[in-house]
Amino acid sequence: LEVLDVSKTLLTAVGASSLSGAVSASGECAMPSLTQLDVSSNHLSDDGASALGLLLQAAAPRLKDLRARACGIGRAGAAILGQAAGQSGARLRVLDLEENPEMGDAGCAALAEGLQRWVASAGAGGPTAELKLGSCGCADAGAAALARVRGIECLALPHSRVS
C-alpha cells in the first residue's frame, strides 16, 4: 500500500491512534511502502496530531506526503508534528496543514523549530519540501521562523496575517 486516503471519513484522534498503531505494529512499519497519507477534513485535534507524529516516526523515511488539512490541529499539535519530523529523519516532500487556524502564529513558530531539526538531521542533500500553511493564523513571527528553515522549496501562506 503506497497511498492511504482517509480524508473526510469522520476519523477522530482515537482513529488516528489506531491508524498509527497499525502502521507501526510490533515496532516495525506494517506498511513499508506507504508514501502518501491524507487525513484531511477529519476532527483530529492536537491528540490526533500526536498520533500522526508517532505514525510519522514509524513510517519515516518512506512517507513523502502528509496531508492533514482542516483537522483542528492547534499550536501543541503543530509542535508535535515538527518534533516528529525532526526526530524521525523524515523525507517529506509535502506537509500540508492548511486550514488549521487553531495553530496560530505560535503554532507556526513551534512547527518551524521542529523543522529546523528535520533539516539538520537530513544533512547535505536533505529535505526539500512544500510546506502548506494557508489559513493557519500565521502572522509575522511565525512567518519569520518558517522563513529561516533551510531546505524548504515552497512555503505557501495564503490567507495569513503576514504584514
XYZ file of N, CA, C and O in Angstrom:
652
model
N 0.848 -1.180 0.000
C 0.000 0.000 0.000
C 0.886 1.234 0.000
O 1.664 1.437 0.933
N 0.791 2.034 -1.050
C 1.605 3.236 -1.155
C 0.842 4.491 -0.765
O 1.413 5.408 -0.195
N -0.442 4.550 -1.092
C -1.253 5.737 -0.848
C -2.439 5.351 0.021
O -3.181 4.417 -0.304
N -2.609 6.081 1.118
C -3.751 5.866 2.002
C -4.473 7.189 2.153
O -3.930 8.149 2.694
N -5.698 7.255 1.659
C -6.512 8.460 1.729
C -7.720 8.173 2.610
O -8.623 7.441 2.218
N -7.685 8.721 3.807
C -8.814 8.587 4.732
C -9.390 9.970 5.037
O -9.923 10.201 6.114
N -9.287 10.861 4.060
C -9.839 12.202 4.231
C -11.361 12.124 4.241
O -11.958 11.237 3.620
N -11.975 13.040 4.986
C -13.437 13.161 5.054
C -14.118 11.854 5.456
O -15.147 11.476 4.905
N -13.538 11.146 6.412
C -14.093 9.862 6.842
C -14.552 9.869 8.293
O -14.818 8.810 8.853
N -14.633 11.049 8.905
C -15.013 11.183 10.313
C -13.975 10.556 11.249
O -14.282 10.178 12.371
N -12.743 10.459 10.779
C -11.640 9.963 11.597
C -11.431 10.907 12.771
O -11.444 12.126 12.609
N -11.261 10.367 13.954
C -11.014 11.162 15.156
C -9.607 10.880 15.671
O -8.872 10.077 15.094
N -9.272 11.493 16.780
C -7.969 11.246 17.397
C -7.818 9.775 17.761
O -6.738 9.197 17.609
N -8.905 9.143 18.216
C -8.861 7.714 18.555
C -8.568 6.892 17.305
O -7.739 5.979 17.321
N -9.214 7.231 16.202
C -8.962 6.522 14.943
C -7.549 6.748 14.441
O -6.917 5.830 13.918
N -7.055 7.984 14.601
C -5.681 8.276 14.187
C -4.690 7.465 15.014
O -3.682 6.978 14.498
N -4.992 7.297 16.285
C -4.142 6.486 17.151
C -4.150 5.030 16.694
O -3.105 4.369 16.658
N -5.318 4.526 16.325
C -5.415 3.154 15.807
C -4.651 3.012 14.499
O -3.962 2.011 14.276
N -4.762 4.025 13.638
C -4.034 4.015 12.371
C -2.536 4.011 12.622
O -1.788 3.255 12.002
N -2.095 4.840 13.559
C -0.684 4.885 13.919
C -0.217 3.520 14.423
O 0.859 3.043 14.054
N -1.031 2.893 15.258
C -0.692 1.563 15.769
C -0.616 0.528 14.666
O 0.243 -0.351 14.683
N -1.492 0.653 13.674
C -1.481 -0.296 12.558
C -0.235 -0.124 11.701
O 0.355 -1.107 11.238
N 0.174 1.114 11.505
C 1.358 1.373 10.684
C 2.617 0.894 11.382
O 3.538 0.382 10.756
N 2.638 1.043 12.707
C 3.856 0.690 13.440
C 3.660 -0.545 14.312
O 4.168 -0.608 15.420
N 2.970 -1.533 13.803
C 2.723 -2.757 14.565
C 4.031 -3.426 14.953
O 4.951 -3.531 14.154
N 4.124 -3.830 16.185
C 5.276 -4.561 16.715
C 6.585 -3.792 16.585
O 7.646 -4.385 16.435
N 6.481 -2.460 16.583
C 7.698 -1.663 16.496
C 8.296 -1.604 15.106
O 9.300 -0.973 14.889
N 7.693 -2.284 14.149
C 8.153 -2.245 12.764
C 7.049 -1.665 11.913
O 5.881 -1.778 12.232
N 7.414 -1.053 10.827
C 6.423 -0.452 9.951
C 5.639 -1.548 9.244
O 6.192 -2.328 8.463
N 4.329 -1.620 9.541
C 3.478 -2.635 8.930
C 3.052 -2.246 7.519
O 2.485 -3.058 6.805
N 3.297 -1.000 7.142
C 3.008 -0.535 5.783
C 4.299 0.037 5.200
O 4.445 1.242 5.045
N 5.253 -0.824 4.871
C 6.576 -0.342 4.479
C 6.601 0.445 3.173
O 7.574 1.150 2.911
N 5.552 0.352 2.376
C 5.533 1.064 1.098
C 4.735 2.360 1.153
O 4.602 3.035 0.141
N 4.185 2.710 2.321
C 3.350 3.896 2.441
C 4.169 5.154 2.161
O 5.126 5.453 2.866
N 3.788 5.871 1.100
C 4.484 7.105 0.744
C 3.584 8.332 0.869
O 4.083 9.440 0.974
N 2.261 8.130 0.829
C 1.333 9.251 0.914
C 0.218 8.929 1.891
O -0.388 7.855 1.808
N -0.054 9.888 2.783
C -1.148 9.741 3.739
C -1.941 11.035 3.767
O -1.385 12.107 3.979
N -3.248 10.918 3.547
C -4.137 12.075 3.591
C -5.208 11.823 4.640
O -6.021 10.906 4.500
N -5.184 12.622 5.701
C -6.177 12.526 6.776
C -7.006 13.812 6.842
O -7.648 14.087 7.850
N -6.999 14.584 5.789
C -7.642 15.895 5.765
C -9.133 15.834 6.053
O -9.796 14.822 5.805
N -9.627 16.961 6.573
C -11.055 17.164 6.845
C -11.624 16.133 7.804
O -12.718 15.617 7.618
N -10.858 15.829 8.820
C -11.295 14.990 9.930
C -11.031 15.767 11.215
O -10.163 16.630 11.252
N -11.756 15.464 12.269
C -11.552 16.188 13.526
C -10.523 15.446 14.381
O -10.864 14.644 15.235
N -9.254 15.742 14.106
C -8.167 15.055 14.805
C -7.727 15.789 16.062
O -7.356 15.144 17.040
N -7.699 17.092 16.042
C -7.243 17.926 17.146
C -5.767 17.656 17.453
O -5.081 16.939 16.716
N -5.286 18.208 18.537
C -3.883 18.014 18.920
C -3.595 16.562 19.297
O -2.491 16.062 19.069
N -4.588 15.878 19.865
C -4.395 14.456 20.196
C -4.171 13.630 18.936
O -3.327 12.734 18.904
N -4.924 13.926 17.900
C -4.731 13.231 16.624
C -3.390 13.572 15.999
O -2.745 12.722 15.380
N -2.949 14.828 16.156
C -1.633 15.225 15.646
C -0.536 14.451 16.361
O 0.469 14.062 15.755
N -0.740 14.189 17.648
C 0.222 13.385 18.401
C 0.313 11.980 17.810
O 1.408 11.433 17.638
N -0.836 11.404 17.468
C -0.849 10.077 16.834
C -0.169 10.128 15.469
O 0.574 9.209 15.101
N -0.391 11.210 14.720
C 0.275 11.357 13.420
C 1.784 11.483 13.601
O 2.552 11.004 12.769
N 2.209 12.125 14.697
C 3.637 12.226 14.974
C 4.260 10.855 15.174
O 5.336 10.566 14.651
N 3.563 9.983 15.897
C 4.052 8.609 16.086
C 4.085 7.862 14.760
O 5.021 7.125 14.463
N 3.054 8.079 13.954
C 2.995 7.434 12.640
C 4.144 7.929 11.770
O 4.794 7.135 11.089
N 4.393 9.217 11.819
C 5.485 9.793 11.029
C 6.824 9.184 11.427
O 7.640 8.844 10.576
N 7.030 8.990 12.706
C 8.271 8.379 13.161
C 8.388 6.935 12.695
O 9.463 6.474 12.330
N 7.266 6.200 12.683
C 7.289 4.797 12.264
C 7.475 4.653 10.759
O 8.146 3.736 10.298
N 6.866 5.560 9.998
C 6.891 5.430 8.541
C 8.086 6.120 7.893
O 8.333 5.931 6.716
N 8.803 6.936 8.643
C 9.966 7.628 8.072
C 11.054 6.606 7.781
O 11.195 5.644 8.502
N 11.815 6.744 6.736
C 11.840 7.852 5.799
C 11.001 7.615 4.540
O 11.151 8.324 3.559
N 10.136 6.652 4.539
C 9.370 6.355 3.336
C 8.254 7.352 3.048
O 7.951 7.624 1.900
N 7.622 7.892 4.068
C 6.489 8.794 3.878
C 6.974 10.089 3.241
O 7.829 10.782 3.785
N 6.440 10.407 2.087
C 6.859 11.593 1.336
C 5.819 12.702 1.384
O 6.131 13.859 1.149
N 4.567 12.363 1.654
C 3.471 13.315 1.533
C 2.492 13.095 2.681
O 1.869 12.038 2.769
N 2.395 14.082 3.576
C 1.455 14.021 4.690
C 0.523 15.215 4.595
O 0.978 16.359 4.621
N -0.756 14.938 4.481
C -1.769 15.989 4.371
C -2.747 15.864 5.534
O -3.374 14.819 5.697
N -2.819 16.945 6.313
C -3.734 16.997 7.455
C -4.426 18.352 7.455
O -4.375 19.112 8.408
N -5.041 18.640 6.345
C -5.730 19.916 6.135
C -7.065 19.905 6.879
O -7.768 18.894 6.862
N -7.384 21.009 7.536
C -8.680 21.185 8.205
C -8.970 20.059 9.196
O -9.976 19.371 9.112
N -8.045 19.875 10.131
C -8.171 18.792 11.116
C -8.263 19.295 12.553
O -8.206 18.495 13.484
N -8.383 20.592 12.748
C -8.471 21.116 14.105
C -7.170 21.026 14.879
O -7.177 20.953 16.104
N -6.058 21.039 14.151
C -4.746 20.960 14.794
C -4.367 22.341 15.311
O -4.431 23.324 14.576
N -3.970 22.403 16.564
C -3.593 23.658 17.195
C -2.091 23.792 17.372
O -1.303 23.052 16.776
N -1.711 24.731 18.242
C -0.304 25.006 18.489
C 0.443 23.773 18.985
O 1.526 23.449 18.503
N -0.128 23.068 19.947
C 0.540 21.886 20.503
C 0.706 20.800 19.442
O 1.754 20.156 19.357
N -0.303 20.604 18.621
C -0.219 19.593 17.562
C 0.828 19.946 16.520
O 1.557 19.078 16.031
N 0.921 21.233 16.180
C 1.944 21.675 15.226
C 3.336 21.426 15.786
O 4.230 20.965 15.077
N 3.504 21.709 17.072
C 4.800 21.471 17.710
C 5.158 19.987 17.686
O 6.296 19.614 17.386
N 4.177 19.144 17.961
C 4.409 17.697 17.953
C 4.802 17.217 16.566
O 5.741 16.429 16.413
N 4.104 17.686 15.544
C 4.428 17.266 14.173
C 5.813 17.758 13.765
O 6.567 17.030 13.111
N 6.164 18.975 14.151
C 7.506 19.478 13.859
C 8.574 18.657 14.545
O 9.587 18.299 13.944
N 8.351 18.327 15.815
C 9.309 17.495 16.557
C 9.428 16.111 15.936
O 10.523 15.574 15.812
N 8.296 15.527 15.565
C 8.319 14.183 14.977
C 9.100 14.172 13.678
O 9.894 13.259 13.425
N 8.898 15.182 12.866
C 9.652 15.267 11.610
C 11.138 15.424 11.907
O 11.975 14.790 11.268
N 11.456 16.233 12.896
C 12.853 16.463 13.244
C 13.534 15.247 13.826
O 14.695 14.979 13.575
N 12.807 14.465 14.617
C 13.397 13.302 15.273
C 13.427 12.066 14.394
O 14.232 11.178 14.609
N 12.559 12.019 13.416
C 12.419 10.782 12.650
C 13.345 10.698 11.453
O 13.500 9.631 10.869
N 13.934 11.816 11.050
C 14.728 11.791 9.826
C 13.825 11.654 8.613
O 14.216 11.106 7.590
N 12.601 12.165 8.724
C 11.623 12.056 7.648
C 12.135 12.713 6.373
O 12.942 13.626 6.412
N 11.649 12.253 5.272
C 11.990 12.818 3.972
C 10.716 13.308 3.282
O 10.483 13.051 2.117
N 9.897 14.025 4.034
C 8.656 14.538 3.478
C 8.931 15.483 2.319
O 9.826 16.322 2.405
N 8.180 15.353 1.272
C 8.220 16.314 0.170
C 7.104 17.334 0.346
O 7.251 18.477 -0.037
N 5.978 16.878 0.917
C 4.829 17.758 1.119
C 4.313 17.577 2.537
O 4.065 16.453 2.977
N 4.159 18.689 3.240
C 3.490 18.719 4.532
C 2.401 19.773 4.412
O 2.683 20.960 4.317
N 1.157 19.325 4.362
C 0.017 20.205 4.158
C -0.814 20.266 5.437
O -1.472 19.301 5.807
N -0.743 21.406 6.104
C -1.515 21.634 7.326
C -2.465 22.817 7.160
O -2.874 23.447 8.133
N -2.831 23.135 5.928
C -3.705 24.274 5.677
C -5.037 24.131 6.400
O -5.475 23.030 6.724
N -5.653 25.285 6.625
C -6.987 25.365 7.219
C -7.047 24.793 8.638
O -8.021 24.156 9.022
N -6.006 25.023 9.388
C -5.959 24.701 10.814
C -5.702 26.013 11.569
O -4.618 26.227 12.117
N -6.706 26.907 11.614
C -6.487 28.229 12.205
C -6.134 28.196 13.687
O -5.566 29.159 14.208
N -6.418 27.085 14.344
C -6.077 26.955 15.764
C -4.565 26.960 15.992
O -4.098 27.192 17.098
N -3.788 26.666 14.927
C -2.327 26.686 15.055
C -1.848 28.072 15.454
O -1.007 28.206 16.336
N -2.340 29.066 14.777
C -1.939 30.429 15.059
C -0.464 30.675 14.807
O 0.276 29.800 14.346
N -0.058 31.865 15.112
C 1.324 32.279 14.906
C 2.285 31.453 15.757
O 3.343 31.025 15.294
N 1.898 31.186 17.000
C 2.758 30.406 17.900
C 2.922 28.972 17.391
O 4.003 28.389 17.502
N 1.882 28.405 16.821
C 1.973 27.052 16.271
C 2.887 26.989 15.060
O 3.652 26.037 14.892
N 2.816 28.017 14.214
C 3.711 28.065 13.050
C 5.168 28.169 13.501
O 6.046 27.514 12.942
N 5.419 28.976 14.538
C 6.781 29.103 15.064
C 7.250 27.791 15.694
O 8.407 27.383 15.520
N 6.353 27.104 16.404
C 6.705 25.814 17.020
C 6.985 24.761 15.952
O 7.908 23.954 16.081
N 6.201 24.760 14.881
C 6.433 23.855 13.768
C 7.807 24.132 13.153
O 8.576 23.207 12.876
N 8.123 25.398 12.978
C 9.419 25.785 12.398
C 10.582 25.270 13.231
O 11.584 24.793 12.684
N 10.441 25.328 14.546
C 11.515 24.849 15.417
C 11.799 23.367 15.180
O 12.951 22.947 15.078
N 10.749 22.565 15.079
C 10.936 21.143 14.802
C 11.484 20.901 13.412
O 12.324 20.019 13.215
N 11.031 21.685 12.453
C 11.506 21.514 11.081
C 12.977 21.877 10.955
O 13.677 21.311 10.109
N 13.461 22.773 11.797
C 14.900 23.085 11.793
C 15.700 21.827 12.117
O 16.722 21.556 11.509
N 15.227 21.044 13.086
C 15.902 19.785 13.423
C 15.797 18.799 12.271
O 16.700 18.008 12.026
N 14.673 18.817 11.563
C 14.457 17.951 10.409
C 15.537 18.225 9.369
O 16.193 17.317 8.877
N 15.751 19.494 9.065
C 16.762 19.874 8.092
C 18.148 19.480 8.589
O 18.956 18.920 7.851
N 18.422 19.733 9.866
C 19.737 19.402 10.427
C 19.997 17.898 10.389
O 21.107 17.455 10.108
N 18.971 17.086 10.653
C 19.155 15.635 10.668
C 19.354 15.070 9.270
O 19.940 14.015 9.100
N 18.882 15.786 8.257
C 18.992 15.286 6.891
C 20.372 15.522 6.304
O 20.771 14.835 5.378
N 21.085 16.502 6.837
C 22.432 16.782 6.344
C 22.411 17.283 4.913
O 21.412 17.762 4.403
N 23.544 17.145 4.250
C 23.648 17.586 2.863
C 22.697 16.771 2.007
O 22.538 15.583 2.187
N 22.087 17.423 1.066
C 21.123 16.742 0.215
C 19.847 16.437 0.976
O 19.126 15.513 0.647
N 19.584 17.219 2.012
C 18.449 16.990 2.894
C 17.120 17.289 2.246
O 16.999 17.400 1.034
N 16.124 17.427 3.095
C 14.773 17.547 2.583
C 14.554 18.840 1.809
O 15.109 19.878 2.137
N 13.824 18.720 0.769
C 13.292 19.874 0.075
C 11.803 19.634 0.082
O 11.335 18.550 -0.221
N 11.058 20.599 0.515
C 9.663 20.320 0.768
C 8.775 21.472 0.378
O 9.203 22.607 0.251
N 7.527 21.114 0.237
C 6.468 22.081 0.057
C 5.699 22.103 1.369
O 5.164 21.085 1.802
N 5.694 23.236 2.001
C 5.031 23.406 3.280
C 3.823 24.300 3.068
O 3.960 25.466 2.697
N 2.634 23.744 3.284
C 1.389 24.474 3.041
C 0.732 24.809 4.372
O 0.321 23.913 5.105
N 0.657 26.113 4.650
C 0.114 26.574 5.925
C -0.899 27.698 5.747
O -1.036 28.563 6.608
N -1.621 27.695 4.642
C -2.634 28.711 4.419
C -3.763 28.596 5.434
O -4.121 27.507 5.870
N -4.294 29.726 5.820
C -5.420 29.791 6.764
C -5.108 29.107 8.089
O -5.956 28.442 8.674
N -3.874 29.268 8.555
C -3.455 28.687 9.836
C -3.234 29.750 10.903
O -2.742 29.436 11.988
N -3.549 30.992 10.596
C -3.354 32.053 11.581
C -1.925 32.519 11.698
O -1.547 33.159 12.677
N -1.119 32.195 10.709
C 0.285 32.593 10.744
C 0.395 34.109 10.573
O -0.272 34.697 9.727
N 1.230 34.720 11.406
C 1.493 36.156 11.322
C 2.998 36.364 11.200
O 3.733 35.434 10.844
N 3.459 37.550 11.499
C 4.855 37.907 11.248
C 5.877 37.014 11.947
O 6.838 36.563 11.328
N 5.683 36.740 13.230
C 6.673 35.951 13.975
C 6.760 34.519 13.440
O 7.856 33.980 13.255
N 5.623 33.904 13.179
C 5.616 32.542 12.641
C 6.217 32.483 11.250
O 6.990 31.578 10.930
N 5.874 33.470 10.413
C 6.418 33.506 9.051
C 7.930 33.701 9.080
O 8.653 33.069 8.299
N 8.411 34.545 9.988
C 9.858 34.762 10.094
C 10.561 33.476 10.525
O 11.618 33.127 9.982
N 9.979 32.752 11.484
C 10.570 31.485 11.931
C 10.578 30.468 10.799
O 11.572 29.760 10.589
N 9.501 30.398 10.047
C 9.418 29.451 8.932
C 10.390 29.821 7.815
O 10.980 28.938 7.187
N 10.575 31.106 7.588
C 11.494 31.556 6.539
C 12.937 31.175 6.839
O 13.748 31.054 5.922
N 13.262 30.969 8.103
C 14.632 30.579 8.484
C 14.899 29.082 8.303
O 16.043 28.646 8.408
N 13.869 28.297 8.025
C 14.053 26.855 7.835
C 14.658 26.625 6.453
O 14.037 26.903 5.432
N 15.867 26.126 6.438
C 16.542 25.862 5.151
C 16.018 24.563 4.549
O 15.655 23.650 5.253
N 16.046 24.504 3.233
C 15.643 23.285 2.549
C 14.185 23.259 2.136
O 13.742 22.321 1.499
N 13.435 24.287 2.483
C 12.041 24.353 2.087
C 11.973 25.050 0.735
O 12.356 26.214 0.601
N 11.506 24.329 -0.278
C 11.430 24.902 -1.619
C 10.248 25.844 -1.768
O 10.331 26.848 -2.452
N 9.121 25.483 -1.174
C 7.906 26.263 -1.355
C 7.193 26.409 -0.015
O 6.828 25.406 0.595
N 7.019 27.637 0.414
C 6.282 27.932 1.637
C 5.021 28.667 1.227
O 5.083 29.799 0.752
N 3.876 28.019 1.380
C 2.601 28.615 0.986
C 1.866 29.096 2.228
O 1.535 28.305 3.112
N 1.628 30.417 2.278
C 0.950 31.035 3.416
C -0.251 31.885 2.967
O -0.446 32.996 3.464
N -1.076 31.394 2.042
C -2.224 32.216 1.639
C -3.189 32.403 2.814
O -3.257 31.570 3.716
N -3.868 33.523 2.803
C -4.856 33.847 3.842
C -4.203 33.888 5.221
O -4.782 33.432 6.205
N -2.981 34.406 5.267
C -2.286 34.556 6.546
C -2.363 36.006 6.987
O -2.892 36.859 6.287
N -1.801 36.274 8.145
C -1.808 37.634 8.693
C -0.402 38.231 8.645
O -0.022 38.986 9.528
N 0.358 37.864 7.645
C 1.719 38.375 7.491
C 1.644 39.777 6.886
O 0.992 39.984 5.861
N 2.319 40.720 7.533
C 2.267 42.102 7.011
C 3.428 42.396 6.103
O 4.378 41.705 6.002
